[in-house]
Amino acid sequence: SRAKSSMRLLLPLLFLSSSAHALQLSAISSPRVAAPRACTPWLSSRARLSRARAAPVAQATAEPAPTRMGSVVAGTYTGVMQFTFAAACASIIFAPVGLPLAIGIQHGLVGFVVTQAVVARTTSVRGGVALAVPSFEVLPFLARFAVIAAGAVGAGAGPGVLLATVLAGSIVANLLAAALLALASEAPVDNIDRLLPPPLQAGLFAAIGWSLYLLSFDVLGLGAGAGALLTLQSARLWVPANLFGLGLWRASRKGVGGPLLIPIFILAVSALVHGLRLATGCPVPDARAAGWLMAEVVGEPASALWRSLSPSLVRWDVLFSAAALKQLVCAALFGPLVNTVLNYVLYGPLIRQKLDLKTELRSHALGTAAAAAVGGYSSYLGLSDSAIHRKIGGLDRFSCYFAAAVSALFLCAYPLCGLVGYLPTLAIAGICVYVGCDFLYDNLVEATRANGARAGLATATVLAVCVWKDMLHGSLLGIAGAQACGWWQRRQQRRADKE
């Protein structure tokens, strides 16, 4: 059949794209606040790289000189990686509300290409190697915003109205982030731990982890309510997705597979689902209708993204409603702002260079504003992405420009977007479960072990407030509580000094 023939043609490309996905998911785990210890650039999470805060200088080795071949190899790998991640972002934000995945992929790619080109040109990092990769932390907020917009717009809206509104919301979040980064570049941000103490950081990232876990149900097209999940129809999707995700998480903690773990997982789940589909004689459209495969993706020229952004189609009343704005503000705060600052604080020790944080924040503000101007998704510094890029030979600005150019090629070779429609929903949902569990474990269990029961209780309190109300309330209450606690400790110290 045509479906089987297409699958045979697409499998080699699926392997290439999923192999690149291994390294992208290296960048989406949360910064751990556990005690620093030695690390290597191949560890599988941004959190593990954060442990380099005290260690990298001691284990420094002479860095080789950049070569053109190394730059091309690193740029190619990184560029392909961003296509796979753009596909994952589109699957999580666009698919649950019935929006075209091809436009979502273009949205992610344009954001990376533009932000990366600007950051590579303006960064003060040695050699210009600072990879501004698409944001995973923004996903829970934009996915929730898309659901809010879909509910407000309604099924009777004209064609393109919901799509234009969701894209405009993502751009507004980017513009907010650019303004906040520019303001932060003028503030005393060098000691971020004073404003966001480790227990508060851990609580916020644990809340992001919980939101990412819940996204697995959205990917499967299921509600998170207990009643909806206890039916046999729902359980046949979310139970295996959770088992796959927990198995993936367990394997990653044991170091199984290294950087090949994620592509092996994607290929194994794809082989299992498509094997069962072929064995039972289930055609691709029926598998999609039953929720086993991602929605069909029809590639479109890159101009389709900009045609979709017609201001006349945007529901501005929905975009600037209180519920929608809350999600967009949270996306800007807990994605680009907090993570860019924290990642640069950690990146300096990792590459053994004292960074000018204010210059880097200005660089990211400019890149983020440029991406918003051309309709791009949020991107900012990825620690493990940058470390891996350097490890495989990307040691100069050319390698970063080349990565942006490779990603731009996917905007031209738009038929490749059709690959996404053959990915099993269980693979994407399982990855959401894996990443969510990694965030929760790192920031609840490991952080408590490292910082003690009192810090763990504070973290759990912040998480509870974030889940009960929302992250904006949780962060504001956490900051107020941390500052009050700090004031009390300083007051007690002054009293002790006088005595």
Coordinates of C-alpha atoms in Angstrom, one line a residue, residues 14-205:
L14 CA 13.2 9.3 11.0
F15 CA 16.4 7.7 12.3
L16 CA 18.4 10.8 11.4
S17 CA 16.0 13.2 13.0
S18 CA 15.4 11.1 16.1
S19 CA 19.2 10.7 16.6
A20 CA 19.5 14.4 16.7
H21 CA 16.6 14.5 19.2
A22 CA 18.8 12.8 21.8
L23 CA 20.9 15.8 22.3
Q24 CA 18.0 18.3 22.3
L25 CA 16.4 16.6 25.3
S26 CA 19.7 17.0 27.0
A27 CA 18.8 20.6 27.4
I28 CA 15.4 20.4 28.9
S29 CA 15.9 19.1 32.3
S30 CA 15.9 21.6 35.1
P31 CA 18.9 23.1 36.8
R32 CA 19.5 21.0 39.9
V33 CA 20.3 22.8 43.1
A34 CA 22.2 19.9 44.6
A35 CA 25.7 20.1 45.8
P36 CA 28.3 20.7 43.0
R37 CA 30.4 17.9 41.8
A38 CA 32.4 17.0 38.7
C39 CA 30.6 16.6 35.4
T40 CA 31.2 16.0 31.8
P41 CA 29.5 17.6 28.8
W42 CA 27.8 14.4 27.8
L43 CA 25.6 14.1 30.9
S44 CA 22.0 14.0 30.0
S45 CA 20.5 17.0 31.6
R46 CA 20.9 20.7 32.1
A47 CA 20.7 19.9 35.7
R48 CA 23.7 17.6 35.7
L49 CA 25.7 20.3 34.0
S50 CA 24.7 22.7 36.7
R51 CA 26.8 20.7 39.1
A52 CA 29.8 22.1 37.3
R53 CA 29.4 25.3 39.3
A54 CA 32.5 24.5 41.4
A55 CA 34.3 21.8 39.5
P56 CA 35.2 22.7 35.9
V57 CA 38.2 24.8 36.6
A58 CA 39.9 22.0 38.5
Q59 CA 39.4 19.5 35.6
A60 CA 40.3 22.0 32.9
T61 CA 42.1 20.7 29.8
A62 CA 43.5 22.6 26.9
E63 CA 40.8 23.4 24.3
P64 CA 41.7 22.5 20.7
A65 CA 41.7 25.1 18.0
P66 CA 38.5 25.3 15.9
T67 CA 38.6 23.6 12.5
R68 CA 36.3 24.1 9.6
M69 CA 35.4 20.4 9.5
G70 CA 34.6 20.4 13.2
S71 CA 32.4 23.4 12.8
V72 CA 30.5 21.9 9.9
V73 CA 29.9 18.6 11.8
A74 CA 28.7 20.3 14.9
G75 CA 26.6 22.8 13.0
T76 CA 24.9 20.0 11.0
Y77 CA 24.2 18.0 14.1
T78 CA 22.8 21.0 16.0
G79 CA 20.8 22.2 13.1
V80 CA 19.1 18.8 12.6
M81 CA 18.4 18.7 16.3
Q82 CA 16.4 21.9 16.2
F83 CA 14.1 20.5 13.6
T84 CA 13.2 17.6 15.8
F85 CA 12.6 19.8 18.7
A86 CA 10.5 22.2 16.7
A87 CA 8.4 19.2 15.8
A88 CA 8.0 18.2 19.4
C89 CA 7.0 21.8 20.4
A90 CA 4.4 21.9 17.6
S91 CA 3.0 18.5 18.7
I92 CA 2.5 19.8 22.3
I93 CA 1.2 23.3 21.6
F94 CA -0.6 23.1 18.3
A95 CA -1.9 19.5 17.9
P96 CA -4.1 19.4 21.0
V97 CA -6.2 22.3 19.7
G98 CA -6.3 21.1 16.1
L99 CA -3.8 23.6 14.6
P100 CA -1.6 22.7 11.7
L101 CA 1.7 21.2 12.8
A102 CA 3.6 22.4 9.8
I103 CA 3.0 26.0 10.9
G104 CA 4.1 25.2 14.4
I105 CA 7.3 23.6 13.1
Q106 CA 8.0 26.7 11.0
H107 CA 7.3 28.9 14.1
G108 CA 10.0 26.9 16.1
L109 CA 12.5 26.9 13.3
V110 CA 12.2 30.6 12.6
G111 CA 12.7 31.4 16.2
F112 CA 15.9 29.4 16.5
V113 CA 17.4 30.6 13.2
V114 CA 16.9 34.3 14.0
T115 CA 17.8 34.2 17.7
Q116 CA 20.9 32.0 17.1
A117 CA 22.2 34.3 14.3
V118 CA 21.8 37.4 16.5
V119 CA 23.2 35.8 19.7
A120 CA 26.2 34.3 17.8
R121 CA 26.9 37.8 16.4
T122 CA 26.6 39.7 19.7
T123 CA 27.7 37.3 22.4
S124 CA 30.9 37.9 24.4
V125 CA 31.4 34.2 24.9
R126 CA 34.8 33.0 23.7
G127 CA 34.5 31.9 20.1
G128 CA 30.9 33.0 20.0
V129 CA 29.6 29.5 21.0
A130 CA 26.3 30.1 22.8
L131 CA 23.5 28.0 21.4
A132 CA 20.1 29.7 21.8
V133 CA 17.8 26.7 21.5
P134 CA 14.0 26.5 21.5
S135 CA 12.5 26.6 25.0
F136 CA 11.0 23.6 26.7
E137 CA 10.1 25.6 29.9
V138 CA 7.7 27.8 27.9
L139 CA 5.7 24.8 26.6
P140 CA 3.3 24.3 29.6
F141 CA 2.3 28.0 29.5
L142 CA 1.8 28.3 25.8
A143 CA 0.0 25.0 25.6
R144 CA -2.4 26.2 28.3
F145 CA -2.7 29.6 26.5
A146 CA -3.7 27.7 23.3
V147 CA -6.4 25.8 25.1
I148 CA -7.7 29.1 26.6
A149 CA -7.7 30.7 23.2
A150 CA -9.5 27.7 21.6
G151 CA -12.2 27.8 24.2
A152 CA -12.7 31.6 23.9
V153 CA -12.6 31.7 20.1
G154 CA -15.0 28.7 19.8
A155 CA -15.7 26.3 16.9
G156 CA -17.6 28.9 14.9
A157 CA -14.7 31.2 14.4
G158 CA -13.5 31.9 10.9
P159 CA -10.6 30.0 9.3
G160 CA -7.2 31.0 10.6
V161 CA -8.5 33.0 13.6
L162 CA -7.3 30.6 16.3
L163 CA -4.0 30.0 14.6
A164 CA -3.3 33.7 14.3
T165 CA -4.3 34.3 17.9
V166 CA -2.0 31.5 19.2
L167 CA 0.9 32.6 17.1
A168 CA 0.4 36.2 18.2
G169 CA 0.3 35.0 21.9
S170 CA 3.7 33.3 21.4
I171 CA 5.1 36.5 19.9
V172 CA 3.7 38.6 22.7
A173 CA 5.5 36.3 25.2
N174 CA 8.7 36.8 23.2
L175 CA 8.3 40.6 23.3
L176 CA 7.7 40.5 27.0
A177 CA 10.8 38.3 27.5
A178 CA 12.9 40.7 25.4
A179 CA 11.8 43.7 27.6
L180 CA 12.4 41.7 30.8
L181 CA 15.9 40.6 29.6
A182 CA 16.8 44.2 28.7
L183 CA 15.7 45.4 32.1
A184 CA 17.5 42.5 33.8
S185 CA 20.7 43.5 32.0
E186 CA 20.6 46.8 34.0
A187 CA 19.9 45.1 37.3
P188 CA 22.4 43.5 39.8
V189 CA 21.7 40.0 38.5
D190 CA 25.2 38.6 39.4
N191 CA 23.9 37.0 42.6
I192 CA 20.7 35.4 41.5
D193 CA 20.6 33.2 44.6
R194 CA 19.7 36.2 46.7
L195 CA 16.5 36.9 44.8
L196 CA 15.7 33.2 44.0
P197 CA 17.2 31.1 46.8
P198 CA 17.8 27.4 45.8
P199 CA 14.7 26.1 47.6
L200 CA 12.6 28.6 45.6
Q201 CA 14.3 27.7 42.3
A202 CA 13.7 24.0 43.1
G203 CA 10.0 24.6 43.8
L204 CA 9.5 26.5 40.6
F205 CA 11.2 23.9 38.5

